[in-house]
PDB file of C-alpha atoms in Angstrom:
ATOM      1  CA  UNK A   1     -19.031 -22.104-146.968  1.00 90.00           C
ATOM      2  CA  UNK A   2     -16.150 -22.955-145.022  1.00 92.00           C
ATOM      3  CA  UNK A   3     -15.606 -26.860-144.731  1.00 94.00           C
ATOM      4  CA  UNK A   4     -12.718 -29.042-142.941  1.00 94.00           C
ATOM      5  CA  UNK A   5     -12.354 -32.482-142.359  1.00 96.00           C
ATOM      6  CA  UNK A   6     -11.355 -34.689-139.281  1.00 96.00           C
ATOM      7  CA  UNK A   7     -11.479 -37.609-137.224  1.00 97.00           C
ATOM      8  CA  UNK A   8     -12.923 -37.898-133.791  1.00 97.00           C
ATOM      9  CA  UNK A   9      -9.941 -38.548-131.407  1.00 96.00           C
ATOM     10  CA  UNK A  10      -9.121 -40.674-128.345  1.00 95.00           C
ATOM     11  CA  UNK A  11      -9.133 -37.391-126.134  1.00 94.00           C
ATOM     12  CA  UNK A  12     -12.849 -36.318-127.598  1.00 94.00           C
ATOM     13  CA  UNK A  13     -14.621 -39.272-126.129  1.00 92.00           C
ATOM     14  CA  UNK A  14     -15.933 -40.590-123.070  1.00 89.00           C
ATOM     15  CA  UNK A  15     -15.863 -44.204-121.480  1.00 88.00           C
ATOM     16  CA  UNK A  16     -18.862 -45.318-124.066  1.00 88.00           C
ATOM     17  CA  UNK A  17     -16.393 -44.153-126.718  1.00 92.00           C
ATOM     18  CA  UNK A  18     -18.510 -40.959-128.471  1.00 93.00           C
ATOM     19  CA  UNK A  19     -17.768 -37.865-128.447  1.00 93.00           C
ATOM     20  CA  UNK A  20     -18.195 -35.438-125.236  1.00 91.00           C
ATOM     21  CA  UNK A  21     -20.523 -31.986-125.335  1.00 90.00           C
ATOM     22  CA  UNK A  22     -17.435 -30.262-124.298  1.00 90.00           C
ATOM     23  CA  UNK A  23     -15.312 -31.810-127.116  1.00 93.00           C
ATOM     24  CA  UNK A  24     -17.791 -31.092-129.540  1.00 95.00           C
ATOM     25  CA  UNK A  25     -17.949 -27.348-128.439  1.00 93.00           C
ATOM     26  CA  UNK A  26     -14.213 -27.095-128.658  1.00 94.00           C
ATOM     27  CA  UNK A  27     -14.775 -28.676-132.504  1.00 96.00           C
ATOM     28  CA  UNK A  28     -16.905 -25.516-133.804  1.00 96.00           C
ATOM     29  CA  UNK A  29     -15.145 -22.981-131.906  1.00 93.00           C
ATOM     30  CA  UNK A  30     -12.216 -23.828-133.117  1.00 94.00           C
ATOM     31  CA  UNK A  31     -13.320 -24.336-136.117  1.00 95.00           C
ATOM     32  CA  UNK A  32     -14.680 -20.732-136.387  1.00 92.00           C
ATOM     33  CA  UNK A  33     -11.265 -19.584-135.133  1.00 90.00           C
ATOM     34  CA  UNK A  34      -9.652 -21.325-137.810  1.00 92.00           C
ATOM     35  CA  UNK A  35     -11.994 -19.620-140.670  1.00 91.00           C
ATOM     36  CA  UNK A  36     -11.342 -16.451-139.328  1.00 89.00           C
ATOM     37  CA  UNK A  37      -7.409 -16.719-139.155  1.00 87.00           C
ATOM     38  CA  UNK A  38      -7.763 -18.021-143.073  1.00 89.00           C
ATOM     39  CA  UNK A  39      -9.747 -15.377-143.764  1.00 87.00           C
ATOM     40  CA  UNK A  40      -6.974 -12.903-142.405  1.00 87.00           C
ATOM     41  CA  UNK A  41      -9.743 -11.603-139.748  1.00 83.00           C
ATOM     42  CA  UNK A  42      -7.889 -13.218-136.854  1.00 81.00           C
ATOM     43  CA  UNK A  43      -5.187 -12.298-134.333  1.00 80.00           C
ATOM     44  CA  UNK A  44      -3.262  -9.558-136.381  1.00 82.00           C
ATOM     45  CA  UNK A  45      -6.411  -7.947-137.810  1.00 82.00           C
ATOM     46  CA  UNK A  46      -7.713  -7.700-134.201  1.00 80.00           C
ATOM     47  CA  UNK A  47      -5.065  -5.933-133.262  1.00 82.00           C
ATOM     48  CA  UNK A  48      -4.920  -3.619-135.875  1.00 85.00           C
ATOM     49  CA  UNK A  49      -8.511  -2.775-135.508  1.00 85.00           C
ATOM     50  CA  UNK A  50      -8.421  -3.260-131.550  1.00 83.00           C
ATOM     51  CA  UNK A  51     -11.471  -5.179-131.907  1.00 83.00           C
ATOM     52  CA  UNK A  52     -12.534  -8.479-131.333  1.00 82.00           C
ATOM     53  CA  UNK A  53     -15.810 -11.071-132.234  1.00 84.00           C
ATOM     54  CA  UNK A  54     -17.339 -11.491-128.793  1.00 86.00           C
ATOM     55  CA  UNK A  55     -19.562 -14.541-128.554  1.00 89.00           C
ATOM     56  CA  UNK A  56     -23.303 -13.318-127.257  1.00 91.00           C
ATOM     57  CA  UNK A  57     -25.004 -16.935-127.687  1.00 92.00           C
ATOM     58  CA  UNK A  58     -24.552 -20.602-128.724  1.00 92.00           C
ATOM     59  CA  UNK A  59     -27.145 -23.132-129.098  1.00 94.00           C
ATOM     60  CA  UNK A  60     -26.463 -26.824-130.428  1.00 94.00           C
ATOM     61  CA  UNK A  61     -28.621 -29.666-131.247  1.00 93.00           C
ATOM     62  CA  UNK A  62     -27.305 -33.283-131.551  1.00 93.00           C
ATOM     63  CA  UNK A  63     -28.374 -35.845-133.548  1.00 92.00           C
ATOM     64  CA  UNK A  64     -25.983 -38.517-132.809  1.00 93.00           C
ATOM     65  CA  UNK A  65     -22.447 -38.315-131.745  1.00 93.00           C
ATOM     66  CA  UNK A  66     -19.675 -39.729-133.463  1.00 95.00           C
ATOM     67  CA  UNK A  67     -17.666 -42.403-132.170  1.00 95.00           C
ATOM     68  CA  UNK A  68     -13.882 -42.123-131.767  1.00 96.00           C
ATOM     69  CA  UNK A  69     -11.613 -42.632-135.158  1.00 97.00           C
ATOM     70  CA  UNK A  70     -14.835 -41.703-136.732  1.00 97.00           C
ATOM     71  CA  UNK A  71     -14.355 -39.223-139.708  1.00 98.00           C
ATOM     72  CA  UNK A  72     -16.511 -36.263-139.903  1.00 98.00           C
ATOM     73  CA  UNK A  73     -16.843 -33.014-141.545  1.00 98.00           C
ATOM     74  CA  UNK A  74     -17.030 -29.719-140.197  1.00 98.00           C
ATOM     75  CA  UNK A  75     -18.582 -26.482-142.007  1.00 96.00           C
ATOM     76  CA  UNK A  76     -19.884 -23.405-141.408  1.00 95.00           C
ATOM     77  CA  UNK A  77     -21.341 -19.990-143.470  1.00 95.00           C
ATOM     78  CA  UNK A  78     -22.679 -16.611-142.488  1.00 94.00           C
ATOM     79  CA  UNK A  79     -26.521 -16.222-142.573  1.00 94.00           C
ATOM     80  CA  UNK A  80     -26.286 -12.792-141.569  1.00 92.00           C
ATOM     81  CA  UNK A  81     -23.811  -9.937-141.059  1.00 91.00           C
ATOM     82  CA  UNK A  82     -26.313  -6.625-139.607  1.00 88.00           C
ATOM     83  CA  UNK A  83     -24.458  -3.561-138.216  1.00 88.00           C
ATOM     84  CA  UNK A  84     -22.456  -4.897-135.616  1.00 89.00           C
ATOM     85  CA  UNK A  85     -23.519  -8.655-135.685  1.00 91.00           C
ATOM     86  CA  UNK A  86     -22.087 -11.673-137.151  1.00 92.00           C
ATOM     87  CA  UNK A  87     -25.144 -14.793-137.433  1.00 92.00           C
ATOM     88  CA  UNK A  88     -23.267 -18.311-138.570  1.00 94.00           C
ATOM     89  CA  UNK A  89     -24.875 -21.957-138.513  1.00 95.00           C
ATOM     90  CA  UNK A  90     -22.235 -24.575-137.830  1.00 96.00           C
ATOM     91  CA  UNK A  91     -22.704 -28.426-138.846  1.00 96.00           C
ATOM     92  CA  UNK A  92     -20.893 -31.829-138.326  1.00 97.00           C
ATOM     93  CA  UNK A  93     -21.783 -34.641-140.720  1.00 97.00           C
ATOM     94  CA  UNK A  94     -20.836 -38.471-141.382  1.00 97.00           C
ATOM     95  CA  UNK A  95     -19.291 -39.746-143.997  1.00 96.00           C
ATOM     96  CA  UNK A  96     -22.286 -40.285-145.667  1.00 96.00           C
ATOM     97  CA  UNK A  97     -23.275 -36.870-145.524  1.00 96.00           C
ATOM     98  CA  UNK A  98     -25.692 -37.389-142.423  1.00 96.00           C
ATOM     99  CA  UNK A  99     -26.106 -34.293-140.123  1.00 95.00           C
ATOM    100  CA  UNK A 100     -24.677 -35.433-136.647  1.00 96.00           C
ATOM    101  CA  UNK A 101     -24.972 -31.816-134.974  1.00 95.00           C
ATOM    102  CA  UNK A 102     -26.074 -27.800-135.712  1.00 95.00           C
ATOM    103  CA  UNK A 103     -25.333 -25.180-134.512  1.00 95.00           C
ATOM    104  CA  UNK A 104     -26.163 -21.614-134.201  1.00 93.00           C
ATOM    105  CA  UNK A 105     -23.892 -18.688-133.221  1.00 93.00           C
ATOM    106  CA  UNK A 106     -24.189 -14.967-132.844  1.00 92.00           C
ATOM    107  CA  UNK A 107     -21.215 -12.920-132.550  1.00 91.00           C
ATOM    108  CA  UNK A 108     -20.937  -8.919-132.038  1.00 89.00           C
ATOM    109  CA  UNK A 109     -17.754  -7.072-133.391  1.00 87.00           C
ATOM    110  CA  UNK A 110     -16.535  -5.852-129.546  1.00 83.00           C
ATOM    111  CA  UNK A 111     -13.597  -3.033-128.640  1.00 84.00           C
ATOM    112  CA  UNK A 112     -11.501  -4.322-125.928  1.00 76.00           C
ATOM    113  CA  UNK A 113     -10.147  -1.531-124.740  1.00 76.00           C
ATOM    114  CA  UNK A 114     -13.461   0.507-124.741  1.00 79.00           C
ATOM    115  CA  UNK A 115     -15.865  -2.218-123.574  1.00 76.00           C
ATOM    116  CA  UNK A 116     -18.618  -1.603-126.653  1.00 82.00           C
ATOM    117  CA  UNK A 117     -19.508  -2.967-130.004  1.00 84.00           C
ATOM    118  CA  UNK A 118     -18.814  -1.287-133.144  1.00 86.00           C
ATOM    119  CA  UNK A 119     -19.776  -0.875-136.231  1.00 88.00           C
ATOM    120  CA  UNK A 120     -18.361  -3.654-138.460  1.00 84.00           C
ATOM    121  CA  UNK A 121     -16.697  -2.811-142.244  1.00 84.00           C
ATOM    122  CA  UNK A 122     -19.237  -5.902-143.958  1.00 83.00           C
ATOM    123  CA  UNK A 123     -17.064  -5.807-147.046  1.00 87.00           C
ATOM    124  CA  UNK A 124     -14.270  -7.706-145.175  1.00 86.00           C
ATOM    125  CA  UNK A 125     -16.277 -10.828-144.856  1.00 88.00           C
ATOM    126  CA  UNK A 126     -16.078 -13.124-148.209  1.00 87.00           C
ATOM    127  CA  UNK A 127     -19.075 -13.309-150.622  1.00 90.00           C
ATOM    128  CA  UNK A 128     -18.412 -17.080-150.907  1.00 89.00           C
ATOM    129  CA  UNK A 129     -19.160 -17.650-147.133  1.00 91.00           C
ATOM    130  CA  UNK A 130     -22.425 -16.197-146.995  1.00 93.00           C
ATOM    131  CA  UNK A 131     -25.295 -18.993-147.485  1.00 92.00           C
ATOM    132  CA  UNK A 132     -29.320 -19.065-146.843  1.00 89.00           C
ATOM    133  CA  UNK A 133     -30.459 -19.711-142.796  1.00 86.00           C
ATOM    134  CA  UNK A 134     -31.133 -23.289-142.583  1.00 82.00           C
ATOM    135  CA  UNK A 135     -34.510 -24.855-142.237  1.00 80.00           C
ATOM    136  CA  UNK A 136     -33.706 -26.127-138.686  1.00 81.00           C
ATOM    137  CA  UNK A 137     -36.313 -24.541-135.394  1.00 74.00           C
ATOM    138  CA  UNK A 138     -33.375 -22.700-133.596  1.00 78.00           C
ATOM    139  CA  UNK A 139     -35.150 -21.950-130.154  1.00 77.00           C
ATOM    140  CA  UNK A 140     -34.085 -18.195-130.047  1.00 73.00           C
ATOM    141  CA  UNK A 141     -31.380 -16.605-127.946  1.00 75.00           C
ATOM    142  CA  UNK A 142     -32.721 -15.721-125.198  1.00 82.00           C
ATOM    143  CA  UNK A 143     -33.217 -17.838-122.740  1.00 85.00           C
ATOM    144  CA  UNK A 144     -36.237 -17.348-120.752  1.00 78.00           C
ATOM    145  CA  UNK A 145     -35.871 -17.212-116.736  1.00 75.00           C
ATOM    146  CA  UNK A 146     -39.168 -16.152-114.773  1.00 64.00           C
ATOM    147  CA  UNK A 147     -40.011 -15.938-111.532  1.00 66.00           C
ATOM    148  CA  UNK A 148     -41.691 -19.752-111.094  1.00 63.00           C
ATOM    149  CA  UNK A 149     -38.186 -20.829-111.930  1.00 71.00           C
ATOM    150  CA  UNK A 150     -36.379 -21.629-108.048  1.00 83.00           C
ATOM    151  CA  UNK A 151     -32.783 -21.447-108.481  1.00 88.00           C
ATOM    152  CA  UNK A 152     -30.506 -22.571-105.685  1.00 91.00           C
ATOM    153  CA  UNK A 153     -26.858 -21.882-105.271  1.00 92.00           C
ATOM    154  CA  UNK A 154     -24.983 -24.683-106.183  1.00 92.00           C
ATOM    155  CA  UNK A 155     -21.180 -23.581-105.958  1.00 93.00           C
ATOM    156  CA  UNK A 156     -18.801 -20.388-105.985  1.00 95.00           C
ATOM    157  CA  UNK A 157     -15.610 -20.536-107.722  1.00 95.00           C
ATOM    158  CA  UNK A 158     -12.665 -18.087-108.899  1.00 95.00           C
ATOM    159  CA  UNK A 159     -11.797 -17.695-112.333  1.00 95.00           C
ATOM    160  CA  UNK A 160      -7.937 -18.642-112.512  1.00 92.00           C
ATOM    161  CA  UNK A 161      -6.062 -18.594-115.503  1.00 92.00           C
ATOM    162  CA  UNK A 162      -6.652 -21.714-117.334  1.00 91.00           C
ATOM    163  CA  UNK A 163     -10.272 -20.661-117.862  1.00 92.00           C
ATOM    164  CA  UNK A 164      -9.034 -17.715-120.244  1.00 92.00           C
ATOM    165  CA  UNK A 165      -8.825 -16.687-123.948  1.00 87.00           C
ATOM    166  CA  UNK A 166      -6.619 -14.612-126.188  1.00 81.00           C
ATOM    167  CA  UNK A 167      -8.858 -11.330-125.156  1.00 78.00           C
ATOM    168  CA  UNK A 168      -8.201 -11.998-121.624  1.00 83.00           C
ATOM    169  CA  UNK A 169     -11.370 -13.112-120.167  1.00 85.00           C
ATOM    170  CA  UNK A 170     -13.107 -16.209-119.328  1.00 91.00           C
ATOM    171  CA  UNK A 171     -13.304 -18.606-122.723  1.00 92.00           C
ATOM    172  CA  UNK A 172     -16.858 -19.607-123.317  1.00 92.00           C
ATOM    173  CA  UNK A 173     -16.403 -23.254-123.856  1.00 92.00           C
ATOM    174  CA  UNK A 174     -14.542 -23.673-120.288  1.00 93.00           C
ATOM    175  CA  UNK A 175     -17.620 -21.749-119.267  1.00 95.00           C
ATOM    176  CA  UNK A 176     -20.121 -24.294-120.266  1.00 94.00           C
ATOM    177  CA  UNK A 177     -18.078 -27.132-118.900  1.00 93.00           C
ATOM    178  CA  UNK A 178     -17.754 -25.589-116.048  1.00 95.00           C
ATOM    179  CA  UNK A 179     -22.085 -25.238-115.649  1.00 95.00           C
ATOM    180  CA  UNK A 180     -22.314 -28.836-116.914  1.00 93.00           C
ATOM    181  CA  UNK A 181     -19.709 -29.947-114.307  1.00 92.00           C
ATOM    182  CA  UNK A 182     -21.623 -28.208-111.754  1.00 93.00           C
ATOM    183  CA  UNK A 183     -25.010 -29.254-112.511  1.00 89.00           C
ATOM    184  CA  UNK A 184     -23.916 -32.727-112.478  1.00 87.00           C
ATOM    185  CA  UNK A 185     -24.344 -33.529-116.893  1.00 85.00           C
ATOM    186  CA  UNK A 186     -21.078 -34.385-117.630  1.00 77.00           C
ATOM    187  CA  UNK A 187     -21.728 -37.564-117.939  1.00 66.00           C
ATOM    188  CA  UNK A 188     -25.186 -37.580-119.257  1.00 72.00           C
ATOM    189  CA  UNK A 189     -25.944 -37.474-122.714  1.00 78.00           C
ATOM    190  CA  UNK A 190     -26.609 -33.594-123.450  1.00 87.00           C
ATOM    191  CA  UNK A 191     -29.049 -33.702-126.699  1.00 88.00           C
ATOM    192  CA  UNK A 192     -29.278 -29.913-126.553  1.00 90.00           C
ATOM    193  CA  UNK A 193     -27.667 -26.637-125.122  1.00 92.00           C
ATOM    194  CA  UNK A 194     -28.115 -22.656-125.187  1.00 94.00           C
ATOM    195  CA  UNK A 195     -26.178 -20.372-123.985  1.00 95.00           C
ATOM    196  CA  UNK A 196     -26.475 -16.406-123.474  1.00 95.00           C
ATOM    197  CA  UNK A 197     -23.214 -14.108-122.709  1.00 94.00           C
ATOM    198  CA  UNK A 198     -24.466 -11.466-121.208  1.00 91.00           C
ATOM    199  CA  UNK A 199     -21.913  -9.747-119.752  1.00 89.00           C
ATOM    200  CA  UNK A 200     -17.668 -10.305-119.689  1.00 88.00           C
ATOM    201  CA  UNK A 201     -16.215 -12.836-117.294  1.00 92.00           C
ATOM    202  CA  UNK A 202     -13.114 -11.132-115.913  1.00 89.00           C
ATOM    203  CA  UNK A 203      -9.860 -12.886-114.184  1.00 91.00           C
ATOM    204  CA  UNK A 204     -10.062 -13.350-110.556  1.00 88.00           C
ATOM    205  CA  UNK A 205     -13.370 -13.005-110.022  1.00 94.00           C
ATOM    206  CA  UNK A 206     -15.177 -14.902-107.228  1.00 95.00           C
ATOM    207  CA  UNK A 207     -18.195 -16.639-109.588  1.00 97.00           C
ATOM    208  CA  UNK A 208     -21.480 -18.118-107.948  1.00 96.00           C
ATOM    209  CA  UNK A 209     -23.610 -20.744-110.228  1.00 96.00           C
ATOM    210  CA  UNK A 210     -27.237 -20.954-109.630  1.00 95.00           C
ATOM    211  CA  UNK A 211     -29.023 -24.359-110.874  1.00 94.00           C
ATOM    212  CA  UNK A 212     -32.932 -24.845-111.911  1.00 91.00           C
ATOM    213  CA  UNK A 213     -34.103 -28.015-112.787  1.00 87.00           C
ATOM    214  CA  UNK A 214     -37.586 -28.406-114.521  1.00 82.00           C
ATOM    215  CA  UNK A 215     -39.130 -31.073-116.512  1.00 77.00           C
ATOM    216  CA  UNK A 216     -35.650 -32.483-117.774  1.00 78.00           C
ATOM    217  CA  UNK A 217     -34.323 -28.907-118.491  1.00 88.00           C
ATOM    218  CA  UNK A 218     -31.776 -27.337-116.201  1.00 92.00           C
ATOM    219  CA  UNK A 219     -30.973 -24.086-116.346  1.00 93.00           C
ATOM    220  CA  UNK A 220     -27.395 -22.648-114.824  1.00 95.00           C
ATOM    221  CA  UNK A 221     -27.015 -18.888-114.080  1.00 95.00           C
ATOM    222  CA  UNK A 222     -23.010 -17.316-113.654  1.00 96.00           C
ATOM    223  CA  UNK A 223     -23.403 -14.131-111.677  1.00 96.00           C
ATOM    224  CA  UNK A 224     -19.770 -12.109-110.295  1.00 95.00           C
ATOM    225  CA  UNK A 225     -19.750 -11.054-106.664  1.00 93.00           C
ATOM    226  CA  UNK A 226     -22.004  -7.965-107.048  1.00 93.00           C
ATOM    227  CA  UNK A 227     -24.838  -9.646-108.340  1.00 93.00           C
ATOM    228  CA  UNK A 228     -23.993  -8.964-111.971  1.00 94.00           C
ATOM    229  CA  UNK A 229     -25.397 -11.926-114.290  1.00 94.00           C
ATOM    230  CA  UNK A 230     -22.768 -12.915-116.519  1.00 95.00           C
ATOM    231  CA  UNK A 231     -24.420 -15.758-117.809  1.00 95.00           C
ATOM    232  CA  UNK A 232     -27.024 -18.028-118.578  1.00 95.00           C
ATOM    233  CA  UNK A 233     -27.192 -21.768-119.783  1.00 95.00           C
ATOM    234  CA  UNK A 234     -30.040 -24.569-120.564  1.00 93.00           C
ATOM    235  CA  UNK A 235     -29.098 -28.260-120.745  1.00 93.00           C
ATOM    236  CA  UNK A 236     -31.524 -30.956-122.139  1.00 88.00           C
ATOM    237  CA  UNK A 237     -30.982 -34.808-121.772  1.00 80.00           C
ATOM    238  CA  UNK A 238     -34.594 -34.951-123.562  1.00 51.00           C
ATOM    239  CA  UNK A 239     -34.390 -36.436-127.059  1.00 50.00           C
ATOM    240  CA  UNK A 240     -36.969 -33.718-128.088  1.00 41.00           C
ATOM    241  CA  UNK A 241     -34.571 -32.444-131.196  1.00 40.00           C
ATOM    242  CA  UNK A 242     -37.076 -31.892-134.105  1.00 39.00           C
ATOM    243  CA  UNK A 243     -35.772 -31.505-137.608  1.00 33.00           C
ATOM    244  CA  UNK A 244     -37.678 -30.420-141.067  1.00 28.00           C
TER     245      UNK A 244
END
């Protein structure tokens, strides 16, 4: 397991003074960065190998949020490593060693320059940082859209250069703030989110957001000028979080 320790700063929080969805996104991504750059699996490894961990899905249930100055502890382990898939649960707890938020993430071992996944060596990942699937009901990672669902165009936008990462394309976490910003829940208090990368977001291109509200649940759907969907997201405001 893979632990660090921090406290929640001014920057993190919103009016009410706990911290935001987006803030705590940025927390466990960078917090998986971090373990793989320790780990000697980050930037120069990448571009030995040419290959990169491409994000496929997210999904994060919160307890409670922390408050700002509030001192928490981040940690994450590898459940699963299966041909060319990485599975990791991510946690934040209190001081008292209360679970504030979880997290599941599934990553696939990508070539940039040839657009597919690979085969991943599964020595190079430590035998330390492997640790049992929690007992936590994960939802799955698809998300399910059918045909009852009536999404509406909400907004089209460009991808400009702020929204990028290291790999050149558009950075997952500016991605989700992005569909929470459009579907109008930045400001609500998001107990749960999924979200599915489907396909690459690539610079400049003209990006049209589809929203789908039902039942407290809204759905957001990123698809590029030719139709291609890119991505798909699920908000809940519903404290329906369930825990064994």
């Amino acid at each position: 397991m893979y632990k660090r320790e921090t406290r929640i700063r001014f920057s993190e929080v919103d009016k009410s003074g706990f911290l935001t969805m987006g803030a705590l996104l940025r927390l466990f991504q960078d917090l998986i960065f971090t373990y793989v750059a320790e780990k000697n699996l980050g930037e120069e490894y990448t571009a030995k190998t040419g290959c990169t961990w491409f994000r496929l899905s997210w999904q994060i249930d919160v307890i409670k949020m922390p408050r700002v100055t509030q001192r928490v502890t981040l940690s994450t382990h590898i459940t699963e490593v299966r041909q060319s898939l990485v599975y990791m649960e991510i946690e934040m707890r209190d001081e008292d060693g209360n679970r504030l938020a979880i997290a599941e993430d599934m990553l696939a071992y990508y070539n940039i320059e040839e657009g597919t996944v690979e085969i991943q060596d599964e020595s190079i990942w430590p035998h330390e940082d492997f640790g049992e699937k929690g007992q936590h009901l994960f939802r799955g990672r698809k998300i399910a859209v059918s045909k009852a669902n009536r999404f509406s165009l909400a907004q089209t936008f460009k991808i400009t250069r702020h929204m990028l990462d290291l790999n050149g394309h558009a950075n997952n976490v500016r991605l989700i703030e992005k569909a929470l910003e459009i579907c109008g829940l930045e400001d609500y208090d998001v107990k749960s989110l999924r979200a599915e990368f489907k396909n690459q977001i690539l610079p400049e291109w003209d990006i049209s957001a589809f929203v789908c509200e039902t039942d407290g649940v809204v759905k957001v759907e990123f698809k590029n000028e030719y139709g291609l969907l890119c991505n798909v997201f699920e908000f809940s405001v519903l404290d329906y979080v369930d825990f064994i």
